[in-house]
Tab-separated table of C-alpha atoms (C1' of nucleotides) in Angstrom:
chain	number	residue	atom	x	y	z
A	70	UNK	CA	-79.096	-126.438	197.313
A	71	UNK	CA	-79.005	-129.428	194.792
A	72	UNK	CA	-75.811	-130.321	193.801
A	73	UNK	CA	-72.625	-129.638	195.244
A	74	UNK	CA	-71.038	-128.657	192.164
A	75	UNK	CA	-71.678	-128.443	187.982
A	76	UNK	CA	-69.111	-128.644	184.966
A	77	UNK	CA	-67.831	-125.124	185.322
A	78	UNK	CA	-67.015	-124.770	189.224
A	79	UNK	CA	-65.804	-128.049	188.822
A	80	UNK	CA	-63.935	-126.848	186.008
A	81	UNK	CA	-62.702	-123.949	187.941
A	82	UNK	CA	-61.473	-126.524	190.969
A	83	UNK	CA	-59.208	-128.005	188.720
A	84	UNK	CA	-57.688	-125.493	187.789
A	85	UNK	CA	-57.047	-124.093	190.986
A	86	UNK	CA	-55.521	-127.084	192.391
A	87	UNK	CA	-53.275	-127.064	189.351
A	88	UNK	CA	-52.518	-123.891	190.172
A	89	UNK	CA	-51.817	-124.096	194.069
A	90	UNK	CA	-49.612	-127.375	193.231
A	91	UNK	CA	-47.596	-125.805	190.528
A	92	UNK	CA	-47.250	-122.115	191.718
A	93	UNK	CA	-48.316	-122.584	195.202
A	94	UNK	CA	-51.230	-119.607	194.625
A	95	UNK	CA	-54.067	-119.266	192.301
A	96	UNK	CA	-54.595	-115.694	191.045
A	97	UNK	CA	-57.995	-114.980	189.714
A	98	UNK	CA	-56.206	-114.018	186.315
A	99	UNK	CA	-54.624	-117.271	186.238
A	100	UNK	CA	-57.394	-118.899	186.850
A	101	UNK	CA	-59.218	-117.225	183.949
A	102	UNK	CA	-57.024	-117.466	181.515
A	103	UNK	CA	-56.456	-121.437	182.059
A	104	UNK	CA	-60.868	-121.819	181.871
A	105	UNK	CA	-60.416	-119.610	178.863
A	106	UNK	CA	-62.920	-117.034	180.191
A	107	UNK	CA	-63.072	-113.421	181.491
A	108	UNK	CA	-61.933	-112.780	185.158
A	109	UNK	CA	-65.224	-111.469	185.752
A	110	UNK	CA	-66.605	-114.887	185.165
A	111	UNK	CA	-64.040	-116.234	187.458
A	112	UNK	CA	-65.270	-113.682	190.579
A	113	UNK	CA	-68.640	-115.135	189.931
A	114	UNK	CA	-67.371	-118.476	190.258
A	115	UNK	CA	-65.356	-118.037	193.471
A	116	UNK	CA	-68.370	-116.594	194.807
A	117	UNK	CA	-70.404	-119.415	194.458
A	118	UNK	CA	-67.616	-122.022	195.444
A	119	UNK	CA	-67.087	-119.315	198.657
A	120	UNK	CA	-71.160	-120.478	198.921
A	121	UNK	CA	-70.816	-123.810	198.722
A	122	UNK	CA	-67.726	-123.804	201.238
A	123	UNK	CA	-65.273	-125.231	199.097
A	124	UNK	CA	-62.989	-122.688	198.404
A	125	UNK	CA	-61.502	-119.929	201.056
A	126	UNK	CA	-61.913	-116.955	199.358
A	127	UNK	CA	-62.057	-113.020	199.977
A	128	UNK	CA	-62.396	-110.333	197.549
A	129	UNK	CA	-58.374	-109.134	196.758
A	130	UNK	CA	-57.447	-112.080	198.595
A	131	UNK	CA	-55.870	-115.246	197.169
A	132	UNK	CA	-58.459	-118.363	196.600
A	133	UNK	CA	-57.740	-121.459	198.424
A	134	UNK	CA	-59.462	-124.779	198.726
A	135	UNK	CA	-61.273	-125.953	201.614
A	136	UNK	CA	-60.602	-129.569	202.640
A	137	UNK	CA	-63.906	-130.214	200.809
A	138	UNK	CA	-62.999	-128.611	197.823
A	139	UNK	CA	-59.648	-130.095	197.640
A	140	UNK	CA	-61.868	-133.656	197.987
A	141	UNK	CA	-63.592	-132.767	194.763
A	142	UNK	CA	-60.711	-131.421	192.815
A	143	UNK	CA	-59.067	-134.338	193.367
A	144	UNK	CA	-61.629	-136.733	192.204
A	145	UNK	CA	-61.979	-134.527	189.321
A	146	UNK	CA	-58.151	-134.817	188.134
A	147	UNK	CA	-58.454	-137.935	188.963
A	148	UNK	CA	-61.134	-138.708	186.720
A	149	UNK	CA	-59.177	-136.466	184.135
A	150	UNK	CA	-55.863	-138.918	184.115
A	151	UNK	CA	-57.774	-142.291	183.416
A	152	UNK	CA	-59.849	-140.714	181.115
A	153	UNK	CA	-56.882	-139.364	179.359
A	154	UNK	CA	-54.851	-142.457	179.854
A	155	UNK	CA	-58.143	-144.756	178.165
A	156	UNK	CA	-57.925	-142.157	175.163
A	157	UNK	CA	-54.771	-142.253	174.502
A	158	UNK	CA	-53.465	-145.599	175.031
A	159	UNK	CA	-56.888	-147.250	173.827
A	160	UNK	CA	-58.490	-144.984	171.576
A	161	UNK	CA	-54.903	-143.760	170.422
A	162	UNK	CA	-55.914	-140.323	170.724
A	163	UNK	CA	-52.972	-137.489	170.338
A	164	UNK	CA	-52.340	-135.976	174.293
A	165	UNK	CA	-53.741	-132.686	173.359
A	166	UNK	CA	-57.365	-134.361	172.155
A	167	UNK	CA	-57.397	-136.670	174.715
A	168	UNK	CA	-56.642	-133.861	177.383
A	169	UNK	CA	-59.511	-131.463	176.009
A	170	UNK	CA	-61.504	-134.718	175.845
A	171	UNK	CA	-61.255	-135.473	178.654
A	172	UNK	CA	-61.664	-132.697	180.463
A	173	UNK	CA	-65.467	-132.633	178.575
A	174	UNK	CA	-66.150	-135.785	179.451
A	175	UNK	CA	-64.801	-136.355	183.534
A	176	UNK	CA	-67.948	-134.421	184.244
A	177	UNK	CA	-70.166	-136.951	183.610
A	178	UNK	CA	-68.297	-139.417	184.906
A	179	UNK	CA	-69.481	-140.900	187.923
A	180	UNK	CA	-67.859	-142.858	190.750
A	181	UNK	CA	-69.022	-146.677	189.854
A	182	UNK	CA	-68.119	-145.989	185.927
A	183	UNK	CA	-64.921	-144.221	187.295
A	184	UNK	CA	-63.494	-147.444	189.172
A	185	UNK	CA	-64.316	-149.532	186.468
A	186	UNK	CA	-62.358	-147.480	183.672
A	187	UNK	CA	-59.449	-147.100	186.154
A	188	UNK	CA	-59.360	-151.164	186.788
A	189	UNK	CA	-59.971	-151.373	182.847
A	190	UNK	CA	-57.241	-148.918	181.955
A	191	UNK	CA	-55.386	-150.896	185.227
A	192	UNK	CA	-54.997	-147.299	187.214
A	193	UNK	CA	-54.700	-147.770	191.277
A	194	UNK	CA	-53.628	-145.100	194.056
A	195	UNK	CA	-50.256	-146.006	195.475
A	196	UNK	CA	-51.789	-146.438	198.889
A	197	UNK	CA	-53.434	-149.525	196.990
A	198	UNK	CA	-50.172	-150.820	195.411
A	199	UNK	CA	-48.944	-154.403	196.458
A	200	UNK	CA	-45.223	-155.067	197.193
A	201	UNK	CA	-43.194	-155.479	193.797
A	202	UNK	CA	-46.073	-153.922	191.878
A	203	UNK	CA	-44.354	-150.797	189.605
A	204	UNK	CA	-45.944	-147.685	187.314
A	205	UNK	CA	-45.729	-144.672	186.063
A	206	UNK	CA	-46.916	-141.916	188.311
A	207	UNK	CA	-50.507	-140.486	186.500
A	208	UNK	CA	-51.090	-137.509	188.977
A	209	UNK	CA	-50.532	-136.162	192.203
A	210	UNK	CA	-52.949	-133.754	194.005
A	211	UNK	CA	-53.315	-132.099	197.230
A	212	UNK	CA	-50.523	-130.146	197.604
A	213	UNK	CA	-48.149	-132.861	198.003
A	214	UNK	CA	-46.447	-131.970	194.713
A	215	UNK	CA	-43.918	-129.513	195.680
A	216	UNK	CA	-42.321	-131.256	198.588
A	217	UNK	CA	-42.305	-134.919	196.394
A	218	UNK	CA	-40.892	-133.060	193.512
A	219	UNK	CA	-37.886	-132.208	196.209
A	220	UNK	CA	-37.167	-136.419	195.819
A	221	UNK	CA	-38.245	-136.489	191.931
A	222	UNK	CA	-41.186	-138.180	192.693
A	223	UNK	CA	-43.582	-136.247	189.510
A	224	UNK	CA	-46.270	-137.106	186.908
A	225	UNK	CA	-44.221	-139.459	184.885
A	226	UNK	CA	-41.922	-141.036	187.385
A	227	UNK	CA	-41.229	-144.908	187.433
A	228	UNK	CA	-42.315	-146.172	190.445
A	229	UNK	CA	-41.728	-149.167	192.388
A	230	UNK	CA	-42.959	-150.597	195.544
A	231	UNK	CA	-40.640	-151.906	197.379
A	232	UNK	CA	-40.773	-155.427	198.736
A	233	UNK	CA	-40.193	-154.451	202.399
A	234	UNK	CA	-42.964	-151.501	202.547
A	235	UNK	CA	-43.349	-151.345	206.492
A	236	UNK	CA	-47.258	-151.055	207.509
A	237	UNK	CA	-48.578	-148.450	209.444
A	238	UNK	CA	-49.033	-145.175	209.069
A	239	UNK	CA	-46.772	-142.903	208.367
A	240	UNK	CA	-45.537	-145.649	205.972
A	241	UNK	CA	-42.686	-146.080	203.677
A	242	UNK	CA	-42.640	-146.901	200.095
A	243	UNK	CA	-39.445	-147.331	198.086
A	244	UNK	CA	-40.316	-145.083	194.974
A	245	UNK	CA	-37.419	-144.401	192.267
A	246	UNK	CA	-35.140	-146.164	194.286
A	247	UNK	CA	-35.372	-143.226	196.915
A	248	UNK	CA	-37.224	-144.301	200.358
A	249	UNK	CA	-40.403	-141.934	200.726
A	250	UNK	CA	-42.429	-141.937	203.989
A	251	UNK	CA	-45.975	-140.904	203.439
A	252	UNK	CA	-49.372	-141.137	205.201
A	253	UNK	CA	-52.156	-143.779	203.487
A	254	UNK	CA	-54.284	-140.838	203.154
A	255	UNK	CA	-51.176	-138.840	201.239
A	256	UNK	CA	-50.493	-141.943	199.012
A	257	UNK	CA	-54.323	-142.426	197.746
A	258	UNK	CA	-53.363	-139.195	196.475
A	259	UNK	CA	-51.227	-140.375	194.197
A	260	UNK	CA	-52.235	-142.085	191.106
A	261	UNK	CA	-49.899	-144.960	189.134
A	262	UNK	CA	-50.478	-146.841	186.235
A	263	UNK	CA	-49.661	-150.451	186.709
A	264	UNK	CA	-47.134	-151.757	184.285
A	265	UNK	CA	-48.941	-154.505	182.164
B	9	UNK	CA	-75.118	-118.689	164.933
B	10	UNK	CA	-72.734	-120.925	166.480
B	11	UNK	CA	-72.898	-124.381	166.495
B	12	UNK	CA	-76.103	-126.422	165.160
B	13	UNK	CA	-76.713	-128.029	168.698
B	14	UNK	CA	-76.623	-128.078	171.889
B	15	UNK	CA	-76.504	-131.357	174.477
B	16	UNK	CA	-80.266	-130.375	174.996
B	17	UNK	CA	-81.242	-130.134	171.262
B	18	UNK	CA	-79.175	-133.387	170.236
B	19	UNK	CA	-81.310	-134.965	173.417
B	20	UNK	CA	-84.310	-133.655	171.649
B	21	UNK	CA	-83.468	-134.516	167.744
B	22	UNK	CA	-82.881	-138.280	169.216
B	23	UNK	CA	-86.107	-138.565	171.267
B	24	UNK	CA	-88.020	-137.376	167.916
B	25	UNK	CA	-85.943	-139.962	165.783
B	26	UNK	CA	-87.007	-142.901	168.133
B	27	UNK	CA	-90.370	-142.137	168.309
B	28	UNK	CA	-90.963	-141.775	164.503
B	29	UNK	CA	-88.786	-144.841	164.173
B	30	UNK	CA	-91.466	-146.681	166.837
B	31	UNK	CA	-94.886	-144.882	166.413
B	32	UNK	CA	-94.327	-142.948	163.278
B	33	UNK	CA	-94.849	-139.744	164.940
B	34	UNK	CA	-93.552	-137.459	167.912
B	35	UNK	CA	-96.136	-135.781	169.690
B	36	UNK	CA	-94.706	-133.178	172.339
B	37	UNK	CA	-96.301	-134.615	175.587
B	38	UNK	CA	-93.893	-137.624	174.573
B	39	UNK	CA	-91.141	-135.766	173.784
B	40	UNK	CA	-91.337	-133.710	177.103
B	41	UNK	CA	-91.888	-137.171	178.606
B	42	UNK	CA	-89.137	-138.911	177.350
B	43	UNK	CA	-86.695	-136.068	177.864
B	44	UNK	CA	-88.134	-135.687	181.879
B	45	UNK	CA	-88.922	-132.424	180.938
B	46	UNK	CA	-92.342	-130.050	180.853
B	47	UNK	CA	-94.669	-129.456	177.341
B	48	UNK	CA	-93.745	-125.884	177.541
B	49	UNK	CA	-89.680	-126.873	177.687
B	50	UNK	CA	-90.305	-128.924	174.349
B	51	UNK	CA	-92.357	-125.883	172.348
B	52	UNK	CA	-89.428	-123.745	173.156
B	53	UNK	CA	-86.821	-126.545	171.635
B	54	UNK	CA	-88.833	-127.165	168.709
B	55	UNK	CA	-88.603	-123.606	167.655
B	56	UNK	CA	-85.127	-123.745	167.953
B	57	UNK	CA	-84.739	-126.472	165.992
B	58	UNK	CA	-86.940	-125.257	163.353
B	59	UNK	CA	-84.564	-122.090	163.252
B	60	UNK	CA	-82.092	-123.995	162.417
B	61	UNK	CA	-83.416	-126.081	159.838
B	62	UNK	CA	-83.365	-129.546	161.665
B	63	UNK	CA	-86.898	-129.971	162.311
B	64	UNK	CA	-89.787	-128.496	160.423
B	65	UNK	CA	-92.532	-127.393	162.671
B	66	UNK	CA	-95.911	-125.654	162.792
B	67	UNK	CA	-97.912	-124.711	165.646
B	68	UNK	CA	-99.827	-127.542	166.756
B	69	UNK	CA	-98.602	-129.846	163.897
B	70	UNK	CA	-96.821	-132.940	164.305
B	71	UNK	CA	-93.372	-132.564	164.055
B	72	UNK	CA	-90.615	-133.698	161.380
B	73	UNK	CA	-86.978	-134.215	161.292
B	74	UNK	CA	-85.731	-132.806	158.194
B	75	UNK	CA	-83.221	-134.467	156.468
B	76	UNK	CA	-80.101	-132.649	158.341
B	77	UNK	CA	-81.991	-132.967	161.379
B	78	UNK	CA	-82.302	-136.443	160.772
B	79	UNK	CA	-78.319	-136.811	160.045
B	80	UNK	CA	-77.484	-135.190	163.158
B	81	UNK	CA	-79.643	-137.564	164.815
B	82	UNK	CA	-78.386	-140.341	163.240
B	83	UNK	CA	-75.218	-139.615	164.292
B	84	UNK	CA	-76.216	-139.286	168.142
B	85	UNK	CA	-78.023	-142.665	168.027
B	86	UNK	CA	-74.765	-144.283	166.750
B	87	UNK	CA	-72.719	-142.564	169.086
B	88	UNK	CA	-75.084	-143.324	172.365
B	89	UNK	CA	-74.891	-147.061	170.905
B	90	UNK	CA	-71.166	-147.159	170.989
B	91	UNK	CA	-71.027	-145.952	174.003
B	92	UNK	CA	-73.609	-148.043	175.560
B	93	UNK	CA	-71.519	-151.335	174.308
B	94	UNK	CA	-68.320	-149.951	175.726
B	95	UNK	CA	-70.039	-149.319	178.889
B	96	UNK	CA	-71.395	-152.701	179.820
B	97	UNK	CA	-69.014	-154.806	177.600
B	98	UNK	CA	-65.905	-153.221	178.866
B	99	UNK	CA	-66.774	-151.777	181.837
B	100	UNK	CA	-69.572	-154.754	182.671
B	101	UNK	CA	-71.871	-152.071	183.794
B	102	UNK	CA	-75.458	-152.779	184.229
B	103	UNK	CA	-78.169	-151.621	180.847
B	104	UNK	CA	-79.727	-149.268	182.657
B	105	UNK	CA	-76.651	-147.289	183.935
B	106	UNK	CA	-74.651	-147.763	180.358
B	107	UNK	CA	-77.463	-146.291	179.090
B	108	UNK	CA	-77.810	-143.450	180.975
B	109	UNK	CA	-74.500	-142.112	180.992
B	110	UNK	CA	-74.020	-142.562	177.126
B	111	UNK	CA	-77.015	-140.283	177.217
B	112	UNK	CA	-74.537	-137.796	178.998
B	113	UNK	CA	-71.368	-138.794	177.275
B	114	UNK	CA	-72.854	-138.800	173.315
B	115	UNK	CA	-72.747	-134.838	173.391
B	116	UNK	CA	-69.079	-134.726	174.035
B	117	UNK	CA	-67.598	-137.373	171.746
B	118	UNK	CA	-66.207	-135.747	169.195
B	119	UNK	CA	-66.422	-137.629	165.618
B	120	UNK	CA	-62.880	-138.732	165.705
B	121	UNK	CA	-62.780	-140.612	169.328
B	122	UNK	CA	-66.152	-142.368	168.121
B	123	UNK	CA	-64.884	-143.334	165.014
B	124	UNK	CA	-62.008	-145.184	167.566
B	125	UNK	CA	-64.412	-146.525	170.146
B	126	UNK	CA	-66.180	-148.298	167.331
B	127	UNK	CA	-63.113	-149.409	165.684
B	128	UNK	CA	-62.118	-150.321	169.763
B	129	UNK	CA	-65.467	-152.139	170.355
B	130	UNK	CA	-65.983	-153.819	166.843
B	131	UNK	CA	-68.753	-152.220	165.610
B	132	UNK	CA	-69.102	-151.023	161.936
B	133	UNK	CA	-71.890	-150.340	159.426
B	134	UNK	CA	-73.895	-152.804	157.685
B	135	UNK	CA	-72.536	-151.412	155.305
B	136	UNK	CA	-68.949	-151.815	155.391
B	137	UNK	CA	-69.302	-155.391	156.251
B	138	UNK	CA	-67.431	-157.656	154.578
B	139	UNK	CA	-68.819	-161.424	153.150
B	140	UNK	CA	-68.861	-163.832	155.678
B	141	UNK	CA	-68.825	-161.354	159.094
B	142	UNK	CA	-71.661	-161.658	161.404
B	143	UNK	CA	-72.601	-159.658	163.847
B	144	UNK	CA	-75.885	-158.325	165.771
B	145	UNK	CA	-77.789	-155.083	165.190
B	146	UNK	CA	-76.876	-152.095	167.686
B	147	UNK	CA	-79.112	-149.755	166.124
B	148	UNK	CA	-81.631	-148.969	162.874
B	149	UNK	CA	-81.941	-145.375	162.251
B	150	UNK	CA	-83.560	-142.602	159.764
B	151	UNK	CA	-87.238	-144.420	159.187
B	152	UNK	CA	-85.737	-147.844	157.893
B	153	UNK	CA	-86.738	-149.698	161.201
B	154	UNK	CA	-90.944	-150.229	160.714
B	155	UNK	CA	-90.207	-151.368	156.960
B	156	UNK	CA	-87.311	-153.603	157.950
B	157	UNK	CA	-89.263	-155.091	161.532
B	158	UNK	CA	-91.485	-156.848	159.174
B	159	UNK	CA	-88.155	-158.942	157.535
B	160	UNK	CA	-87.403	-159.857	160.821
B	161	UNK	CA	-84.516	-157.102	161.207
B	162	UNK	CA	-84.539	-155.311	164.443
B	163	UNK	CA	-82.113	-154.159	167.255
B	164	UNK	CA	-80.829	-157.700	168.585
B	165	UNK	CA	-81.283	-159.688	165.259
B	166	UNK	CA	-77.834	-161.720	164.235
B	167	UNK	CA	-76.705	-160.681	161.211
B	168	UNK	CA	-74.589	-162.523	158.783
B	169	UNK	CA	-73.554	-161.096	155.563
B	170	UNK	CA	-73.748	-163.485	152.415
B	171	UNK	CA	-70.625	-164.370	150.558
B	172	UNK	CA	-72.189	-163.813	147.941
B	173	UNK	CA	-73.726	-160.498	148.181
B	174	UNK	CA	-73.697	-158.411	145.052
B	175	UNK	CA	-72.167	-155.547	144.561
B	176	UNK	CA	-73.763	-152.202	142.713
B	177	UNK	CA	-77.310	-150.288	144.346
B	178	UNK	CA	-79.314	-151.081	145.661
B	179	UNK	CA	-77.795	-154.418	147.210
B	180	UNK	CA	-78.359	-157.231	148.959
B	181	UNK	CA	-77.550	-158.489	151.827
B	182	UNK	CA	-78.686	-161.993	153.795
B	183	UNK	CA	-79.466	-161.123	157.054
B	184	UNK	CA	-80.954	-163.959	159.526
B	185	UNK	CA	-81.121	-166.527	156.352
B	186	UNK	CA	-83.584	-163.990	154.600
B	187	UNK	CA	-81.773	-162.066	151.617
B	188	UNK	CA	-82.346	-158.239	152.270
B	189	UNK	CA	-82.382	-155.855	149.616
B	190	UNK	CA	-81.067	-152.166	150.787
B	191	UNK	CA	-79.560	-148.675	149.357
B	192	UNK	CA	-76.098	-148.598	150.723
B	193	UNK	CA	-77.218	-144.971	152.103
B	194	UNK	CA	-79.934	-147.138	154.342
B	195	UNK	CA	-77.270	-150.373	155.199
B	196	UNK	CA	-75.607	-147.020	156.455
B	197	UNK	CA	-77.889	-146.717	158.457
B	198	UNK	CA	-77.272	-150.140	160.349
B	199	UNK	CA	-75.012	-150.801	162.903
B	200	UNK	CA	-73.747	-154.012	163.373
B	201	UNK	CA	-71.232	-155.353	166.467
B	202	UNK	CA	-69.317	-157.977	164.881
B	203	UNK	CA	-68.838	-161.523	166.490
B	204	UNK	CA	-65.169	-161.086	168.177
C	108	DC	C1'	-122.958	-130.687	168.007
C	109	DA	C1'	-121.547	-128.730	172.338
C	110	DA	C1'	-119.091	-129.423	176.540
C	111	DA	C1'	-115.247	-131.388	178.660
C	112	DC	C1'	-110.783	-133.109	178.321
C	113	DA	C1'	-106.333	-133.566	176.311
C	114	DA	C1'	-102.708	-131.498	173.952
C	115	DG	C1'	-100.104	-127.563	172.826
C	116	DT	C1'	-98.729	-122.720	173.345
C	117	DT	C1'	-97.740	-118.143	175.462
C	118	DA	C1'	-96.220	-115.158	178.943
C	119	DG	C1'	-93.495	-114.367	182.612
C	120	DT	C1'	-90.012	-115.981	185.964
C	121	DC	C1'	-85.697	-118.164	187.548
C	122	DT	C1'	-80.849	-119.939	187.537
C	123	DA	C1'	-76.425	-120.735	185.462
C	124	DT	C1'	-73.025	-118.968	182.755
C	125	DG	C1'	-70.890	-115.900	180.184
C	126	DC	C1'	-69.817	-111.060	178.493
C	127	DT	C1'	-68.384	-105.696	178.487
C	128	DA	C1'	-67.608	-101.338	180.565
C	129	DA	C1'	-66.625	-98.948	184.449
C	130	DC	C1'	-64.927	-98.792	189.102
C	131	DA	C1'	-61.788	-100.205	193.056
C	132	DT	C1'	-57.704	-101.941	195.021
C	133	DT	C1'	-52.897	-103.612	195.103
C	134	DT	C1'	-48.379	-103.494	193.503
C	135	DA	C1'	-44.541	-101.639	191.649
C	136	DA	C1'	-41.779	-97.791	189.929
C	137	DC	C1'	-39.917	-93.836	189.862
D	103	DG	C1'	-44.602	-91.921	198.864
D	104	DT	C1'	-47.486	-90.680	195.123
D	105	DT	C1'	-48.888	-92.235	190.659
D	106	DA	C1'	-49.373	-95.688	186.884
D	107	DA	C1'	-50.098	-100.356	185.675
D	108	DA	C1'	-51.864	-104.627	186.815
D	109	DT	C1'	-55.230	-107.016	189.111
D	110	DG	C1'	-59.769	-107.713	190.819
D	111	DT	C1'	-64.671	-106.416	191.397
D	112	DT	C1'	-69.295	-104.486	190.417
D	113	DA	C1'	-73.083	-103.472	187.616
D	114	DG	C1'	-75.700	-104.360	183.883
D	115	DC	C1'	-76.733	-107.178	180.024
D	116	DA	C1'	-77.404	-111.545	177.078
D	117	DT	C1'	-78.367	-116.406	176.137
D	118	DA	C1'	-79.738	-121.126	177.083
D	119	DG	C1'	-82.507	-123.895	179.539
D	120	DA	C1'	-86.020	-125.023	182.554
D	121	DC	C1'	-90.318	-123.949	185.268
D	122	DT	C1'	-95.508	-122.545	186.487
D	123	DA	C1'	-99.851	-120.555	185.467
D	124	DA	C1'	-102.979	-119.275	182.266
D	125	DC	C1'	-104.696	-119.454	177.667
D	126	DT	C1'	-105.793	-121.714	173.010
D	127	DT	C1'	-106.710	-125.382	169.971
D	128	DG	C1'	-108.165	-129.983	168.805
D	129	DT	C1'	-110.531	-134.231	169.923
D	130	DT	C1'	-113.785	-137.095	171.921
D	131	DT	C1'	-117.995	-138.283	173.440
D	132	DG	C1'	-122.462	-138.120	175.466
DNA sequence: CAAACAAGTTAGTCTATGCTAACATTTAAC
DNA sequence: GTTAAATGTTAGCATAGACTAACTTGTTTG
């Protein structure tokens, strides 16, 4: 086995964490049309994720992500949103070029170059914010979307931390002037970008 | 046919551009060398290429870009440049790692986001230099580099256009206190990162 | 100038990724 | 609750890219 993954399963990650966080399932016909490919394609794929153990997945069933695969998905979007964010806000890109962009280049983006651009583009999780730091929510990933969407905590949301954020974990951050508890390992989940 | 190139033919055209540019030939062993790949990979590529009119190629000849070949090549060398000075200016990563994922990234910038990063990293043409600007050579492309190596002009060399630098072609340009004389299609051919 | 070596090519194989056409299973509807 | 539509899978094929092993051509050198 040499690699873990390549640009299409990683591709095909993605899109099924999208999937799972916006619809709470990801149907192989979903997932084929969002890749833009045949659903034959997509069985394929599965397979080999299945393989690899980072997806759950039985023929007729529906496809989850192992914790593993949920690991790399999330580094993936991850890598999507600061790329995206550098395009457009450096590079002045429109959204739609930056996304498809993007989503070219996070492949062959690797960790070290990855924490650079997200300190250049000044990107941090919201486990790593300080007190009185605030941002604009970049992306949130596994599966914590549905039940922060129930306090309007989304992609886009204004976000500050509040001055009194309690340690310890479960820990509390003051987010949108709401009070949200989360664990560490739920708020590196979380991406902001820091107001300059 | 669909597009001209691939990420593996681009990888190719640019090997064969640098080693004309530095030995005046390309031999496959150095190809298949340079490219980490086997002799038998490179015969296949070359035919490819000659199919689609970027190289021409005979059995046991040396090879030669042809002028579109050349272009494209160009084109990749500027764009692997860019990159490279984003990389370790912006993102203060170290040569060797800049360099090697530009090598990855080049095949997905599109022309419009490199047009940007060069606007984004100040790097332009020798040719659209204005009087006055100086700057230092990123890159020498499309056979100009043994002919200009004897003036003195290679990658590194501090560059500072003359005020007085006349217009019509071909034109000339002082470069390192000697006075250059160049086609604007070859100062084209130059790129220059101007001092910020 | 012939043998040995280097360089290049051919043939055949493999993997990754995609496709279409045909088959199987679920689901939804009547 | 059987059948039709939607969904998913299998089988078979194609292309790009790379490999090894074996062959051919060119070059060098005693």
């Amino acid at each position: 086995m040499n690699s873990l993954t390549t640009t299409s399963t990683e591709d095909c990650l993605e899109i099924i964490a999208k999937l799972a966080e916006k619809e709470g399932h990801a149907h192989v016909s979903d997932i084929a049309r969002q890749l833009g490919v045949k659903k034959p394609s997509v069985t394929a794929t599965l397979k080999t994720l299945a393989e690899k153990g980072l997806v759950q997945y039985e023929s007729y069933h529906p496809v989850e992500l192992t914790r593993k695969g949920s690991q790399i998905a999330t580094q993936v979007i991850k890598k999507h949103q600061t790329l995206k964010c550098f395009l457009t806000q450096f590079l002045k890109l429109p959204p739609e070029h930056a996304d498809s962009l993007a989503c070219k280049l996070e492949h062959e983006l690797d960790d070290v170059a990855f924490e650079r651009l997200s300190e250049f583009v000044n990107i941090k999780s919201l486990a790593a914010m300080l007190p009185d730091e605030e941002g604009v929510v970049m992306s949130i990933t596994a599966g914590l979307g549905r039940r922060l969407a129930a306090y309007g905590l989304v992609k886009g949301s204004s976000v500050r931390l509040s001055k009194i954020a309690p340690l310890g974990d479960p820990r509390s951050f003051l987010v949108n002037g709401t009070e949200i508890s989360l664990r560490a390992s739920e708020a590196k989940q979380i991406q902001v970008e820091l107001r300059s």
